[in-house]
Amino acid sequence: KNWRNVILTNAQTGEEIWDMREIASKPIRPAVAEFLKTGKQISNLSEGERPDCPCIIVHEAIPKFGPPRFVLSAELSPLGLQRSLLNVTPSDYTGAVVDRDGRFIARTNNFEAKRGTHATPYVRNAVRKGGAGDYEGVTWEGVRNITVYEVSPLTGFSTHIAMPSGMLNILGAGSAGLNLIAIGLALLTALFGV
């Protein structure tokens, strides 16, 4: 359901030799070239060549050990991540999953318009910092917030859950602490559930 395409590339010649969607030889795709250069098996969000992307591309070298002769790549839709994020984020909060460059893969608000675009500087600073933590920020919609985040060591993607700052005044300091714990649990669920 989330698969969009499967591609086989000759790693030695750089020629794409098979594409599930069409029969044609093409030059190597940028995401495959990046995999051969860096070894990162999961690409950042890629625009792709079709309207059903942007996609996340997962690569596997063939053979797995030694110099690769081929690269098998699968293009996956981010909609599965989008559904998971919507399921774990409280409705008053803003949630997002971003790639290593800080571009939205999934987002609870305005997903279709924001998918593939850069997140706010607050989010991108957290991505650069890495690890896990919290920060004060402002969403693209202008909502001041406190955000908890975690960067996946496997993909480099990160999940961010933002609680509107105004809720701190309404809930009081004790309840705010409980809310931050709840956000953290939702974050863990989002990370391990996708």
mmCIF file of N, CA and C in Angstrom, residues 112-189:
data_model
loop_
_atom_site.group_PDB
_atom_site.id
_atom_site.type_symbol
_atom_site.label_atom_id
_atom_site.label_comp_id
_atom_site.label_asym_id
_atom_site.label_seq_id
_atom_site.Cartn_x
_atom_site.Cartn_y
_atom_site.Cartn_z
ATOM 1 N N GLU A 112 -0.528 18.319 3.199
ATOM 2 C CA GLU A 112 -0.356 18.331 1.734
ATOM 3 C C GLU A 112 0.435 19.543 1.258
ATOM 4 N N ALA A 113 0.202 20.690 1.858
ATOM 5 C CA ALA A 113 0.916 21.906 1.447
ATOM 6 C C ALA A 113 2.356 21.921 1.962
ATOM 7 N N LYS A 114 2.603 21.297 3.106
ATOM 8 C CA LYS A 114 3.929 21.366 3.735
ATOM 9 C C LYS A 114 4.837 20.188 3.378
ATOM 10 N N ARG A 115 4.295 19.071 2.901
ATOM 11 C CA ARG A 115 5.115 17.892 2.599
ATOM 12 C C ARG A 115 6.236 18.252 1.620
ATOM 13 N N GLY A 116 7.456 17.924 2.043
ATOM 14 C CA GLY A 116 8.618 18.182 1.196
ATOM 15 C C GLY A 116 9.216 19.571 1.363
ATOM 16 N N THR A 117 8.539 20.446 2.095
ATOM 17 C CA THR A 117 9.076 21.799 2.318
ATOM 18 C C THR A 117 9.882 21.806 3.614
ATOM 19 N N HIS A 118 10.702 22.823 3.781
ATOM 20 C CA HIS A 118 11.530 22.911 4.981
ATOM 21 C C HIS A 118 10.707 23.304 6.203
ATOM 22 N N ALA A 119 11.042 22.664 7.326
ATOM 23 C CA ALA A 119 10.443 23.000 8.611
ATOM 24 C C ALA A 119 11.011 24.336 9.084
ATOM 25 N N THR A 120 10.499 24.829 10.206
ATOM 26 C CA THR A 120 10.962 26.108 10.752
ATOM 27 C C THR A 120 12.436 26.010 11.170
ATOM 28 N N PRO A 121 13.103 27.140 11.329
ATOM 29 C CA PRO A 121 14.491 27.120 11.807
ATOM 30 C C PRO A 121 14.640 26.426 13.167
ATOM 31 N N TYR A 122 13.620 26.487 14.021
ATOM 32 C CA TYR A 122 13.681 25.829 15.325
ATOM 33 C C TYR A 122 13.825 24.311 15.138
ATOM 34 N N VAL A 123 13.028 23.752 14.242
ATOM 35 C CA VAL A 123 13.076 22.311 13.962
ATOM 36 C C VAL A 123 14.420 21.957 13.331
ATOM 37 N N ARG A 124 14.853 22.739 12.348
ATOM 38 C CA ARG A 124 16.116 22.431 11.661
ATOM 39 C C ARG A 124 17.304 22.527 12.616
ATOM 40 N N ASN A 125 17.265 23.455 13.582
ATOM 41 C CA ASN A 125 18.337 23.526 14.587
ATOM 42 C C ASN A 125 18.368 22.258 15.432
ATOM 43 N N ALA A 126 17.202 21.749 15.810
ATOM 44 C CA ALA A 126 17.145 20.509 16.588
ATOM 45 C C ALA A 126 17.679 19.332 15.771
ATOM 46 N N VAL A 127 17.353 19.296 14.471
ATOM 47 C CA VAL A 127 17.860 18.229 13.596
ATOM 48 C C VAL A 127 19.390 18.267 13.560
ATOM 49 N N ARG A 128 19.951 19.468 13.414
ATOM 50 C CA ARG A 128 21.426 19.607 13.389
ATOM 51 C C ARG A 128 22.050 19.188 14.714
ATOM 52 N N LYS A 129 21.363 19.522 15.809
ATOM 53 C CA LYS A 129 21.868 19.172 17.140
ATOM 54 C C LYS A 129 21.858 17.664 17.341
ATOM 55 N N GLY A 130 20.811 16.997 16.849
ATOM 56 C CA GLY A 130 20.704 15.549 16.962
ATOM 57 C C GLY A 130 20.235 15.103 18.327
ATOM 58 N N GLY A 131 20.235 13.798 18.535
ATOM 59 C CA GLY A 131 19.846 13.234 19.812
ATOM 60 C C GLY A 131 18.374 13.452 20.113
ATOM 61 N N ALA A 132 18.099 13.818 21.359
ATOM 62 C CA ALA A 132 16.730 14.050 21.810
ATOM 63 C C ALA A 132 16.732 15.213 22.779
ATOM 64 N N GLY A 133 15.596 15.857 22.919
ATOM 65 C CA GLY A 133 15.521 16.975 23.850
ATOM 66 C C GLY A 133 14.257 17.780 23.653
ATOM 67 N N ASP A 134 14.332 19.037 24.055
ATOM 68 C CA ASP A 134 13.192 19.927 23.901
ATOM 69 C C ASP A 134 13.698 21.314 23.515
ATOM 70 N N TYR A 135 12.804 22.110 22.964
ATOM 71 C CA TYR A 135 13.142 23.484 22.575
ATOM 72 C C TYR A 135 11.868 24.310 22.526
ATOM 73 N N GLU A 136 12.041 25.623 22.646
ATOM 74 C CA GLU A 136 10.933 26.552 22.447
ATOM 75 C C GLU A 136 10.961 26.989 20.989
ATOM 76 N N GLY A 137 9.792 27.078 20.382
ATOM 77 C CA GLY A 137 9.744 27.449 18.975
ATOM 78 C C GLY A 137 8.438 28.121 18.604
ATOM 79 N N VAL A 138 8.298 28.349 17.307
ATOM 80 C CA VAL A 138 7.078 28.918 16.738
ATOM 81 C C VAL A 138 6.795 28.128 15.462
ATOM 82 N N THR A 139 5.560 27.629 15.321
ATOM 83 C CA THR A 139 5.198 26.883 14.113
ATOM 84 C C THR A 139 5.056 27.835 12.929
ATOM 85 N N TRP A 140 4.945 27.282 11.723
ATOM 86 C CA TRP A 140 4.708 28.108 10.538
ATOM 87 C C TRP A 140 3.376 28.860 10.668
ATOM 88 N N GLU A 141 2.448 28.342 11.492
ATOM 89 C CA GLU A 141 1.166 29.014 11.682
ATOM 90 C C GLU A 141 1.242 30.113 12.740
ATOM 91 N N GLY A 142 2.418 30.294 13.352
ATOM 92 C CA GLY A 142 2.603 31.358 14.336
ATOM 93 C C GLY A 142 2.323 30.955 15.775
ATOM 94 N N VAL A 143 2.163 29.673 16.051
ATOM 95 C CA VAL A 143 1.870 29.204 17.402
ATOM 96 C C VAL A 143 3.177 29.014 18.171
ATOM 97 N N ARG A 144 3.319 29.758 19.268
ATOM 98 C CA ARG A 144 4.475 29.572 20.156
ATOM 99 C C ARG A 144 4.293 28.245 20.881
ATOM 100 N N ASN A 145 5.400 27.507 21.064
ATOM 101 C CA ASN A 145 5.272 26.164 21.618
ATOM 102 C C ASN A 145 6.517 25.709 22.353
ATOM 103 N N ILE A 146 6.352 24.628 23.073
ATOM 104 C CA ILE A 146 7.468 23.865 23.625
ATOM 105 C C ILE A 146 7.411 22.514 22.936
ATOM 106 N N THR A 147 8.524 22.113 22.334
ATOM 107 C CA THR A 147 8.566 20.903 21.523
ATOM 108 C C THR A 147 9.539 19.901 22.117
ATOM 109 N N VAL A 148 9.125 18.633 22.122
ATOM 110 C CA VAL A 148 10.058 17.549 22.427
ATOM 111 C C VAL A 148 10.344 16.845 21.101
ATOM 112 N N TYR A 149 11.566 16.337 20.973
ATOM 113 C CA TYR A 149 11.945 15.700 19.710
ATOM 114 C C TYR A 149 12.934 14.577 19.971
ATOM 115 N N GLU A 150 13.052 13.711 18.981
ATOM 116 C CA GLU A 150 14.086 12.685 18.995
ATOM 117 C C GLU A 150 14.494 12.388 17.567
ATOM 118 N N VAL A 151 15.811 12.254 17.357
ATOM 119 C CA VAL A 151 16.360 11.921 16.051
ATOM 120 C C VAL A 151 16.666 10.423 16.049
ATOM 121 N N SER A 152 16.164 9.720 15.058
ATOM 122 C CA SER A 152 16.399 8.277 14.949
ATOM 123 C C SER A 152 17.846 8.009 14.551
ATOM 124 N N PRO A 153 18.556 7.162 15.312
ATOM 125 C CA PRO A 153 19.921 6.819 14.905
ATOM 126 C C PRO A 153 19.952 5.960 13.638
ATOM 127 N N LEU A 154 18.853 5.282 13.316
ATOM 128 C CA LEU A 154 18.794 4.434 12.127
ATOM 129 C C LEU A 154 18.643 5.250 10.846
ATOM 130 N N THR A 155 17.700 6.194 10.840
ATOM 131 C CA THR A 155 17.383 6.928 9.606
ATOM 132 C C THR A 155 17.901 8.358 9.590
ATOM 133 N N GLY A 156 18.119 8.951 10.772
ATOM 134 C CA GLY A 156 18.436 10.371 10.844
ATOM 135 C C GLY A 156 17.185 11.233 10.753
ATOM 136 N N PHE A 157 16.011 10.608 10.556
ATOM 137 C CA PHE A 157 14.752 11.346 10.571
ATOM 138 C C PHE A 157 14.436 11.680 12.023
ATOM 139 N N SER A 158 13.634 12.711 12.246
ATOM 140 C CA SER A 158 13.289 13.068 13.614
ATOM 141 C C SER A 158 11.797 13.336 13.737
ATOM 142 N N THR A 159 11.295 13.038 14.938
ATOM 143 C CA THR A 159 9.898 13.280 15.270
ATOM 144 C C THR A 159 9.846 14.434 16.256
ATOM 145 N N HIS A 160 8.932 15.378 16.029
ATOM 146 C CA HIS A 160 8.774 16.574 16.862
ATOM 147 C C HIS A 160 7.309 16.689 17.260
ATOM 148 N N ILE A 161 7.043 16.838 18.568
ATOM 149 C CA ILE A 161 5.688 17.044 19.071
ATOM 150 C C ILE A 161 5.681 18.368 19.844
ATOM 151 N N ALA A 162 4.879 19.326 19.352
ATOM 152 C CA ALA A 162 4.862 20.687 19.916
ATOM 153 C C ALA A 162 3.573 20.940 20.695
ATOM 154 N N MET A 163 3.738 21.345 21.962
ATOM 155 C CA MET A 163 2.604 21.739 22.801
ATOM 156 C C MET A 163 2.526 23.260 22.794
ATOM 157 N N PRO A 164 1.350 23.841 22.488
ATOM 158 C CA PRO A 164 1.237 25.299 22.517
ATOM 159 C C PRO A 164 1.652 25.854 23.882
ATOM 160 N N SER A 165 2.473 26.894 23.877
ATOM 161 C CA SER A 165 2.957 27.498 25.123
ATOM 162 C C SER A 165 1.815 27.984 25.996
ATOM 163 N N GLY A 166 0.726 28.446 25.402
ATOM 164 C CA GLY A 166 -0.424 28.919 26.154
ATOM 165 C C GLY A 166 -1.007 27.859 27.066
ATOM 166 N N MET A 167 -0.822 26.593 26.751
ATOM 167 C CA MET A 167 -1.341 25.514 27.598
ATOM 168 C C MET A 167 -0.628 25.479 28.943
ATOM 169 N N LEU A 168 0.605 25.963 29.012
ATOM 170 C CA LEU A 168 1.329 25.993 30.281
ATOM 171 C C LEU A 168 0.623 26.899 31.276
ATOM 172 N N ASN A 169 0.117 28.030 30.815
ATOM 173 C CA ASN A 169 -0.588 28.967 31.685
ATOM 174 C C ASN A 169 -1.917 28.379 32.164
ATOM 175 N N ILE A 170 -2.598 27.682 31.284
ATOM 176 C CA ILE A 170 -3.898 27.102 31.618
ATOM 177 C C ILE A 170 -3.741 25.934 32.587
ATOM 178 N N LEU A 171 -2.746 25.096 32.357
ATOM 179 C CA LEU A 171 -2.603 23.860 33.117
ATOM 180 C C LEU A 171 -1.843 24.010 34.425
ATOM 181 N N GLY A 172 -0.993 25.008 34.541
ATOM 182 C CA GLY A 172 -0.165 25.151 35.737
ATOM 183 C C GLY A 172 1.084 24.304 35.621
ATOM 184 N N ALA A 173 2.082 24.624 36.424
ATOM 185 C CA ALA A 173 3.392 23.979 36.307
ATOM 186 C C ALA A 173 3.329 22.475 36.518
ATOM 187 N N GLY A 174 2.551 21.978 37.516
ATOM 188 C CA GLY A 174 2.489 20.539 37.765
ATOM 189 C C GLY A 174 1.893 19.785 36.592
ATOM 190 N N SER A 175 0.783 20.302 36.079
ATOM 191 C CA SER A 175 0.146 19.651 34.941
ATOM 192 C C SER A 175 1.006 19.740 33.697
ATOM 193 N N ALA A 176 1.761 20.826 33.576
ATOM 194 C CA ALA A 176 2.635 20.979 32.405
ATOM 195 C C ALA A 176 3.667 19.868 32.388
ATOM 196 N N GLY A 177 4.199 19.550 33.570
ATOM 197 C CA GLY A 177 5.170 18.455 33.634
ATOM 198 C C GLY A 177 4.553 17.148 33.182
ATOM 199 N N LEU A 178 3.300 16.902 33.597
ATOM 200 C CA LEU A 178 2.614 15.685 33.168
ATOM 201 C C LEU A 178 2.374 15.701 31.665
ATOM 202 N N ASN A 179 2.042 16.867 31.137
ATOM 203 C CA ASN A 179 1.840 16.966 29.690
ATOM 204 C C ASN A 179 3.121 16.684 28.930
ATOM 205 N N LEU A 180 4.258 17.190 29.431
ATOM 206 C CA LEU A 180 5.525 16.918 28.758
ATOM 207 C C LEU A 180 5.846 15.428 28.784
ATOM 208 N N ILE A 181 5.517 14.765 29.895
ATOM 209 C CA ILE A 181 5.706 13.312 29.943
ATOM 210 C C ILE A 181 4.806 12.635 28.918
ATOM 211 N N ALA A 182 3.548 13.095 28.822
ATOM 212 C CA ALA A 182 2.627 12.517 27.841
ATOM 213 C C ALA A 182 3.131 12.733 26.420
ATOM 214 N N ILE A 183 3.682 13.915 26.171
ATOM 215 C CA ILE A 183 4.257 14.180 24.850
ATOM 216 C C ILE A 183 5.409 13.217 24.594
ATOM 217 N N GLY A 184 6.257 13.036 25.590
ATOM 218 C CA GLY A 184 7.386 12.121 25.434
ATOM 219 C C GLY A 184 6.931 10.712 25.123
ATOM 220 N N LEU A 185 5.871 10.251 25.806
ATOM 221 C CA LEU A 185 5.339 8.917 25.523
ATOM 222 C C LEU A 185 4.779 8.839 24.109
ATOM 223 N N ALA A 186 4.075 9.905 23.696
ATOM 224 C CA ALA A 186 3.553 9.931 22.325
ATOM 225 C C ALA A 186 4.698 9.904 21.327
ATOM 226 N N LEU A 187 5.773 10.610 21.648
ATOM 227 C CA LEU A 187 6.943 10.641 20.771
ATOM 228 C C LEU A 187 7.543 9.254 20.651
ATOM 229 N N LEU A 188 7.696 8.562 21.782
ATOM 230 C CA LEU A 188 8.252 7.206 21.730
ATOM 231 C C LEU A 188 7.358 6.290 20.927
ATOM 232 N N THR A 189 6.051 6.432 21.107
ATOM 233 C CA THR A 189 5.124 5.619 20.336
ATOM 234 C C THR A 189 5.272 5.901 18.845
#
